[in-house]
Coordinates of C-alpha atoms (C1' of nucleotides) in Angstrom, one line a residue:
Chain Y
M19 CA 8.2 20.3 -34.3
G20 CA 5.1 22.3 -35.2
V21 CA 3.8 25.1 -33.0
R22 CA 0.8 23.0 -32.0
K23 CA 2.9 20.2 -30.8
A24 CA 5.2 22.7 -29.1
R25 CA 2.3 24.1 -27.1
A26 CA 1.2 20.6 -26.2
A27 CA 4.6 19.7 -24.9
E28 CA 4.6 23.0 -23.0
T29 CA 1.4 22.0 -21.3
E30 CA 2.7 18.6 -20.5
A31 CA 5.8 20.0 -19.0
A32 CA 3.8 22.5 -17.0
L33 CA 1.6 19.7 -15.6
K34 CA 4.7 17.7 -14.6
E35 CA 6.4 20.7 -12.9
A36 CA 3.2 21.5 -11.1
A37 CA 2.8 18.0 -10.0
L38 CA 6.3 17.9 -8.6
R39 CA 5.6 21.1 -6.7
Q40 CA 2.3 19.8 -5.3
F41 CA 3.8 16.4 -4.3
A42 CA 6.5 18.1 -2.3
E43 CA 4.0 20.4 -0.6
R44 CA 1.0 18.3 0.0
G45 CA 2.2 14.8 -0.6
Y46 CA 1.1 12.4 -3.4
L47 CA -2.1 11.1 -1.8
N48 CA -3.3 14.5 -0.9
T49 CA -2.7 16.0 -4.3
K50 CA -5.8 16.0 -6.5
I51 CA -5.8 16.2 -10.2
T52 CA -7.4 19.6 -9.9
D53 CA -4.6 20.8 -7.7
I54 CA -2.1 19.9 -10.4
T55 CA -4.1 21.5 -13.2
A56 CA -4.8 24.6 -11.2
A57 CA -1.1 25.0 -10.2
A58 CA -0.2 24.6 -13.9
G59 CA -2.8 27.1 -15.0
R60 CA -4.7 24.6 -17.1
A61 CA -8.2 23.2 -17.2
T62 CA -9.1 20.0 -15.4
G63 CA -9.9 18.1 -18.6
S64 CA -6.5 18.9 -20.2
F65 CA -4.9 16.6 -17.8
Y66 CA -6.3 13.6 -19.5
D67 CA -5.0 14.6 -22.9
H68 CA -1.5 13.9 -21.5
F69 CA -1.9 11.3 -18.8
A70 CA -4.4 8.6 -18.3
S71 CA -4.4 9.0 -14.5
K72 CA -2.4 10.2 -11.5
D73 CA -0.6 6.9 -11.5
A74 CA 0.4 7.2 -15.1
L75 CA 1.7 10.7 -14.4
L76 CA 3.9 9.3 -11.7
Q77 CA 5.2 6.6 -14.0
A78 CA 6.1 9.3 -16.5
L79 CA 7.9 11.3 -13.9
L80 CA 9.8 8.2 -12.8
A81 CA 10.8 7.6 -16.5
D82 CA 12.1 11.1 -16.7
L83 CA 14.2 10.4 -13.6
H84 CA 15.5 7.2 -15.0
G85 CA 16.5 9.0 -18.2
K86 CA 18.4 11.6 -16.3
A87 CA 20.1 9.1 -14.1
H88 CA 21.1 7.0 -17.1
D89 CA 22.6 10.1 -18.8
R90 CA 24.7 10.9 -15.7
L91 CA 25.7 7.4 -14.9
A92 CA 26.4 6.4 -18.5
G93 CA 30.0 5.2 -19.0
Q94 CA 30.7 5.3 -15.3
E95 CA 32.3 2.3 -13.7
H96 CA 30.7 0.6 -10.7
P97 CA 33.4 -1.2 -8.9
P98 CA 32.7 -3.3 -6.0
H99 CA 33.0 -1.2 -2.9
D100 CA 34.4 -2.0 0.4
L101 CA 31.8 -0.5 2.7
T102 CA 34.0 -0.8 5.7
D103 CA 36.2 1.8 4.2
P104 CA 35.1 5.2 5.6
D105 CA 35.5 7.1 2.4
Q106 CA 33.7 4.5 0.3
L107 CA 30.8 4.1 2.7
H108 CA 30.5 7.9 2.9
E109 CA 30.5 8.2 -0.8
H110 CA 27.9 5.5 -1.2
L111 CA 25.6 7.1 1.3
A112 CA 26.1 10.5 -0.2
V113 CA 25.1 9.4 -3.6
A114 CA 22.0 7.6 -2.3
W115 CA 21.1 10.6 -0.1
H116 CA 21.4 13.2 -2.9
L117 CA 19.6 11.0 -5.3
M118 CA 16.7 10.8 -2.9
R119 CA 16.8 14.4 -1.7
G120 CA 17.3 15.8 -5.2
N121 CA 14.2 14.0 -6.5
R122 CA 12.2 14.3 -3.3
P123 CA 8.8 14.8 -5.0
V124 CA 9.0 11.5 -6.9
M125 CA 10.5 9.7 -3.9
I126 CA 7.6 11.0 -1.8
A127 CA 5.1 9.9 -4.3
L128 CA 6.5 6.4 -4.7
F129 CA 6.7 6.1 -1.0
E130 CA 3.1 7.1 -0.3
Q131 CA 1.9 5.0 -3.2
A132 CA 3.5 1.9 -1.9
M133 CA 2.3 2.6 1.6
A134 CA -1.3 3.3 0.5
A135 CA -1.4 -0.3 -0.8
G136 CA -1.3 -1.5 2.8
P137 CA 1.3 -3.7 4.5
G138 CA -0.2 -6.9 3.3
A139 CA 0.6 -6.0 -0.3
G140 CA 4.2 -6.0 0.6
R141 CA 5.0 -3.2 -1.8
L142 CA 7.0 -1.2 0.7
W143 CA 9.2 -4.3 1.5
Q144 CA 9.6 -4.8 -2.2
R145 CA 10.7 -1.2 -2.8
L146 CA 13.1 -1.5 0.2
T147 CA 14.8 -4.7 -1.1
E148 CA 14.9 -3.6 -4.7
D149 CA 16.3 -0.1 -3.9
T150 CA 19.0 -1.6 -1.8
Q151 CA 20.0 -4.4 -4.1
V152 CA 23.4 -2.9 -4.9
L153 CA 24.0 -2.4 -1.2
R154 CA 23.1 -6.0 -0.5
E155 CA 25.5 -7.2 -3.2
H156 CA 28.4 -5.2 -1.6
L157 CA 27.5 -6.7 1.8
E158 CA 27.5 -10.2 0.4
H159 CA 30.8 -9.6 -1.2
L160 CA 32.2 -8.5 2.2
R161 CA 30.8 -11.6 3.9
E162 CA 32.4 -13.8 1.3
S163 CA 35.7 -12.1 2.1
G164 CA 35.3 -13.4 5.6
R165 CA 34.2 -10.1 7.2
P166 CA 31.9 -10.4 10.2
L167 CA 28.7 -8.7 9.2
P168 CA 26.0 -7.9 11.8
G169 CA 23.7 -10.4 10.0
D170 CA 21.9 -11.4 6.9
P171 CA 22.9 -9.0 4.1
E172 CA 19.4 -8.6 2.8
L173 CA 18.1 -7.5 6.2
V174 CA 21.1 -5.3 6.9
A175 CA 20.7 -3.6 3.5
A176 CA 17.0 -3.2 4.0
A177 CA 17.6 -1.7 7.5
M178 CA 20.0 0.8 6.0
G179 CA 17.6 1.6 3.2
A180 CA 14.8 2.0 5.7
M181 CA 16.8 4.5 7.7
L182 CA 17.8 6.5 4.6
S183 CA 14.4 6.6 2.9
M184 CA 12.4 7.3 6.0
L185 CA 14.7 10.2 6.9
A186 CA 14.7 11.6 3.4
Y187 CA 10.9 11.6 3.5
A188 CA 10.4 12.9 7.0
L189 CA 13.2 15.5 7.4
P190 CA 11.8 19.0 6.7
G191 CA 12.6 20.1 3.2
E192 CA 14.4 23.2 3.9
D193 CA 16.3 22.8 7.2
P194 CA 18.6 25.8 7.5
G195 CA 20.3 24.4 10.6
R196 CA 21.1 21.0 9.1
S197 CA 22.9 20.6 5.8
D198 CA 22.9 17.5 3.7
D199 CA 26.6 17.0 4.3
E200 CA 26.1 17.0 8.0
V201 CA 23.3 14.4 7.8
V202 CA 25.4 12.1 5.5
G203 CA 28.4 12.4 7.8
I204 CA 26.4 11.4 10.9
L205 CA 24.7 8.5 9.1
A206 CA 28.1 7.3 7.7
R207 CA 29.7 7.3 11.2
L208 CA 26.7 5.6 12.8
L209 CA 26.6 2.9 10.1
L210 CA 30.4 2.4 10.1
H211 CA 31.1 2.1 13.8
G212 CA 27.8 2.3 15.5
L213 CA 27.1 4.0 18.8
A214 CA 30.2 2.6 20.4
G215 CA 32.4 4.5 18.0
P216 CA 35.7 3.5 16.5
D217 CA 37.6 3.3 19.8
S218 CA 35.4 0.7 21.4
T219 CA 37.8 -2.2 21.3
P220 CA 41.3 -1.0 22.1
A221 CA 42.3 -4.5 23.0
G222 CA 41.6 -5.8 19.5
Chain Q
M174 CA -23.9 -3.3 34.1
G175 CA -27.3 -4.1 32.4
V176 CA -27.7 -6.5 29.5
R177 CA -28.3 -3.7 27.1
K178 CA -25.1 -2.0 28.0
A179 CA -23.3 -5.3 27.9
R180 CA -24.5 -5.9 24.4
A181 CA -23.4 -2.4 23.4
A182 CA -19.9 -3.0 24.9
E183 CA -19.8 -6.2 23.0
T184 CA -20.4 -4.5 19.7
E185 CA -17.9 -1.8 20.5
A186 CA -15.3 -4.5 21.3
A187 CA -16.2 -6.4 18.1
L188 CA -15.7 -3.3 16.0
K189 CA -12.4 -2.6 17.6
E190 CA -11.1 -6.1 17.1
A191 CA -12.4 -6.2 13.5
A192 CA -10.6 -2.8 12.9
L193 CA -7.3 -4.2 14.2
R194 CA -7.6 -7.2 11.9
Q195 CA -8.5 -5.0 8.9
F196 CA -5.7 -2.5 9.6
A197 CA -3.1 -5.4 9.7
E198 CA -4.4 -6.9 6.5
R199 CA -5.4 -3.9 4.3
G200 CA -3.7 -1.0 6.0
Y201 CA -5.4 1.9 7.6
L202 CA -6.1 4.0 4.5
N203 CA -7.4 1.1 2.6
T204 CA -9.8 0.0 5.3
K205 CA -13.3 1.4 4.8
I206 CA -15.9 1.8 7.5
T207 CA -17.9 -0.8 5.8
D208 CA -15.0 -3.3 5.9
I209 CA -14.9 -2.9 9.6
T210 CA -18.6 -3.3 10.2
A211 CA -18.8 -6.2 7.8
A212 CA -15.9 -8.0 9.5
A213 CA -17.5 -7.4 12.9
G214 CA -20.8 -8.7 11.6
R215 CA -22.7 -5.5 12.2
A216 CA -24.5 -2.9 10.1
T217 CA -22.8 0.1 8.7
G218 CA -24.9 2.6 10.8
S219 CA -23.9 0.9 14.1
F220 CA -20.4 2.1 13.7
Y221 CA -21.4 5.7 14.4
D222 CA -23.2 4.8 17.6
H223 CA -19.7 4.1 19.0
F224 CA -17.2 6.2 17.1
A225 CA -17.6 9.5 15.4
S226 CA -15.2 8.6 12.6
K227 CA -12.4 6.3 11.6
D228 CA -10.0 8.7 13.2
A229 CA -11.9 8.7 16.5
L230 CA -11.7 4.9 16.4
L231 CA -8.0 5.0 16.0
Q232 CA -7.7 7.4 19.0
A233 CA -9.7 4.9 21.1
L234 CA -7.5 2.1 20.1
L235 CA -4.5 4.2 20.9
A236 CA -6.0 5.0 24.3
D237 CA -6.5 1.3 25.0
L238 CA -2.8 0.7 24.1
H239 CA -1.7 3.5 26.4
G240 CA -3.8 2.0 29.2
K241 CA -2.2 -1.5 28.7
A242 CA 1.3 0.0 28.6
H243 CA 0.6 2.0 31.7
D244 CA -0.5 -1.1 33.6
R245 CA 2.6 -3.0 32.6
L246 CA 5.1 -0.2 33.1
A247 CA 3.5 1.0 36.4
G248 CA 6.0 0.8 39.2
Q249 CA 8.9 -0.1 36.9
E250 CA 12.1 1.8 37.2
H251 CA 13.5 3.6 34.2
P252 CA 17.2 3.9 35.0
P253 CA 19.5 5.8 32.5
H254 CA 20.9 3.2 30.2
D255 CA 24.3 3.0 28.8
L256 CA 23.5 2.3 25.1
T257 CA 27.1 1.4 24.4
D258 CA 26.7 -1.7 26.6
P259 CA 25.7 -4.6 24.3
D260 CA 23.1 -6.0 26.7
Q261 CA 21.5 -2.7 27.5
L262 CA 21.3 -1.7 23.8
H263 CA 19.9 -5.1 22.9
E264 CA 17.3 -4.8 25.7
H265 CA 16.3 -1.3 24.7
L266 CA 15.8 -2.4 21.1
A267 CA 14.0 -5.5 22.0
V268 CA 11.4 -3.6 24.1
A269 CA 10.8 -1.1 21.3
W270 CA 10.6 -3.8 18.7
H271 CA 8.1 -5.9 20.6
L272 CA 6.1 -2.9 21.5
M273 CA 5.8 -2.0 17.8
R274 CA 5.3 -5.6 16.5
G275 CA 2.9 -6.6 19.2
N276 CA 0.7 -3.6 18.4
R277 CA 1.3 -3.7 14.7
P278 CA -2.2 -2.7 13.6
V279 CA -2.2 0.5 15.6
M280 CA 1.4 1.3 14.5
I281 CA 0.4 0.7 10.9
A282 CA -2.6 3.0 11.3
L283 CA -0.6 5.8 13.0
F284 CA 2.1 5.5 10.4
E285 CA -0.2 5.7 7.5
Q286 CA -2.2 8.5 9.0
A287 CA 0.9 10.6 9.6
M288 CA 2.1 9.9 6.1
A289 CA -1.2 10.7 4.4
A290 CA -1.0 14.2 5.8
G291 CA 1.9 14.8 3.5
P292 CA 5.5 15.7 4.2
G293 CA 4.8 19.4 4.5
A294 CA 2.7 18.8 7.6
G295 CA 5.7 17.4 9.3
R296 CA 3.7 14.9 11.3
L297 CA 6.0 12.0 10.5
W298 CA 9.0 13.9 11.7
Q299 CA 7.0 14.8 14.8
R300 CA 6.2 11.2 15.5
L301 CA 9.8 10.2 14.9
T302 CA 11.2 12.7 17.4
E303 CA 8.5 12.1 20.0
D304 CA 8.7 8.4 19.9
T305 CA 12.5 8.5 20.2
Q306 CA 12.6 11.0 23.0
V307 CA 13.8 8.6 25.6
L308 CA 16.4 7.3 23.2
R309 CA 17.6 10.9 22.6
E310 CA 17.9 11.5 26.3
H311 CA 20.1 8.5 26.7
L312 CA 22.3 9.6 23.9
E313 CA 22.6 13.1 25.4
H314 CA 23.6 11.5 28.6
L315 CA 26.3 9.6 26.8
R316 CA 27.5 12.7 25.1
E317 CA 27.7 14.6 28.4
S318 CA 29.8 11.7 29.7
G319 CA 32.4 12.5 27.0
R320 CA 31.5 9.6 24.7
P321 CA 32.1 10.3 21.0
L322 CA 28.6 10.0 19.4
P323 CA 28.2 9.9 15.6
G324 CA 26.5 13.3 15.8
D325 CA 23.6 15.3 17.0
P326 CA 21.6 13.1 19.5
E327 CA 18.2 14.2 18.0
L328 CA 19.2 13.1 14.5
V329 CA 20.9 9.9 15.6
A330 CA 17.8 8.9 17.7
A331 CA 15.5 9.8 14.8
A332 CA 17.6 7.7 12.4
M333 CA 17.4 4.7 14.7
G334 CA 13.7 5.2 15.1
A335 CA 13.3 5.5 11.4
M336 CA 15.0 2.2 10.9
L337 CA 13.0 0.5 13.5
S338 CA 9.6 1.8 12.6
M339 CA 10.0 1.4 8.9
L340 CA 11.1 -2.2 9.3
A341 CA 8.4 -2.9 11.7
Y342 CA 5.9 -1.7 9.2
A343 CA 7.3 -3.2 6.0
L344 CA 8.6 -6.6 7.2
P345 CA 6.0 -9.3 6.4
G346 CA 3.8 -10.0 9.3
E347 CA 4.4 -13.8 9.6
D348 CA 7.9 -14.5 8.4
P349 CA 8.6 -18.1 9.3
G350 CA 12.3 -17.8 8.3
R351 CA 13.1 -14.7 10.4
S352 CA 12.3 -14.5 14.1
D353 CA 11.9 -11.3 16.1
D354 CA 14.9 -12.3 18.2
E355 CA 17.0 -12.6 15.0
V356 CA 16.0 -9.2 13.7
V357 CA 16.6 -7.5 17.1
G358 CA 20.0 -9.2 17.3
I359 CA 21.0 -8.0 13.9
L360 CA 19.9 -4.4 14.5
A361 CA 21.6 -4.4 17.9
R362 CA 24.9 -5.4 16.3
L363 CA 24.6 -3.0 13.5
L364 CA 23.7 -0.1 15.7
L365 CA 26.4 -0.9 18.3
H366 CA 29.5 -1.5 16.1
G367 CA 28.3 -0.7 12.6
L368 CA 29.3 -2.5 9.5
A369 CA 33.0 -2.5 10.5
G370 CA 32.2 -4.7 13.5
P371 CA 33.8 -4.8 16.9
D372 CA 37.3 -5.7 15.7
S373 CA 37.8 -2.8 13.4
T374 CA 40.4 -0.9 15.4
P375 CA 42.8 -3.3 16.8
A376 CA 45.4 -0.6 17.3
G377 CA 43.0 1.3 19.6
Chain S
dG59 C1' -28.6 0.0 20.1
dT60 C1' -29.1 -1.9 15.9
dC61 C1' -30.8 -2.2 11.6
dT62 C1' -32.0 -0.7 6.3
dA63 C1' -32.1 2.8 3.3
dT64 C1' -30.5 7.1 1.8
dA65 C1' -28.3 11.6 1.7
dT66 C1' -23.9 14.2 1.2
dA67 C1' -19.5 15.1 -0.5
dC68 C1' -15.9 14.8 -3.5
dA69 C1' -12.3 12.8 -6.6
dG70 C1' -11.7 10.6 -11.0
dA71 C1' -12.8 10.6 -15.5
dT72 C1' -15.5 11.8 -19.7
dA73 C1' -18.3 14.6 -23.5
dG74 C1' -18.6 17.8 -26.6
dA75 C1' -18.0 22.9 -28.1
dC76 C1' -14.3 25.7 -29.7
Chain U
dG210 C1' -5.3 20.5 -27.7
dT211 C1' -7.8 23.1 -24.5
dC212 C1' -11.7 24.5 -22.5
dT213 C1' -16.5 24.2 -19.6
dA214 C1' -19.7 21.3 -18.0
dT215 C1' -21.1 17.0 -16.4
dC216 C1' -21.3 12.1 -15.2
dT217 C1' -19.9 8.1 -12.4
dG218 C1' -18.1 5.8 -8.7
dT219 C1' -17.4 5.5 -4.0
dA220 C1' -16.7 6.5 1.0
dT221 C1' -18.6 9.1 4.8
dA222 C1' -22.2 10.1 7.4
dT223 C1' -27.2 10.5 8.7
dA224 C1' -32.4 9.4 9.1
dG225 C1' -35.9 6.9 10.8
dA226 C1' -38.1 2.3 11.6
dC227 C1' -37.8 -1.4 14.9

DNA sequence: GTCTATATACAGATAGAC
DNA sequence: GTCTATCTGTATATAGAC
């Protein structure tokens, strides 16, 4: 790779990193193109040599994320989980939570983008159902095994996804008093046995 | 009240109603002042004879809602609930759900407004904790009674509120195949006994 | 108070020199 | 490819006639 291309790639990377920082601080909607270029130390016009629009930049960031995820998940098995097993539910939630929290800027951007389209567009509902597809399949598998689910797997999965994604968005970024593990543990217990807890039906 | 004032009040009411319709259809952020005035059959300039801004209009709509709620709740008792009682949890969720769904336009607007401020502003987290304050108090009461909660009442309450509000926002407005009662029932079962269901610990 | 017409502000996007 | 300078589109808000 030539030095010119290298400098260009450097600028593109700087813009991406700056965008991620800005999204996390100000949110996607509030972040202007000039905020990104200023934070990256570039001129406004340079942005459009690399991305056609703010939306295109977000798609590029999402592609990067998919690439990373593919690298990490490549070759891994994905066995059908029994979500009524405490360890397996906890593991499932932990993976989802860390995925969302570890890529918070992109999650924030996608969330705000879907929301800005308005409720009529149904894009938030679409995200919710798509992102919880695996979860839904596990629930359907449980139901087919004769387990008594609280209700329609699609809605239950969406409800769990709603809880997760909303919390991942709204919870303050750096909360010294509340660790990720603590949050995951609480959600796992709530979703496994509910408010009544595991000892609610001693009579069986 | 004179005829002039009456006509003015009529216009103000028309603007409010039009705004509610527009918020439900296009969302708050997407709705322009001109969308509201056009839907109300008035001129653009008339808007500012009644509201200083779109934000001021939303505050007025919120005030209307508070007034209605006050009228309905006036004189009602608010006893401490035992949320591990199926009927009481169901009732609590049903009230919250119908409050949100029955005033969907305003909920939508507040949600989008809080989100547009970005995550750094913490306004979504603020809404989440404020709106679930009563819930948190009930959970704290349970904990003081020695009941084993899944975790910190504030976070559990926020998680439940996150699930509720996100679903109330994202679920399609007119879903012929899924009634409010069905949704509330499913959420109540999920939050009471979790995915494991009531029969998970036959040994006590 | 309501209207038409217009001003203000600003973000997105482009043009052209280097 | 990067820069400075500028254009365009659009939403908010105001001015002034009726």
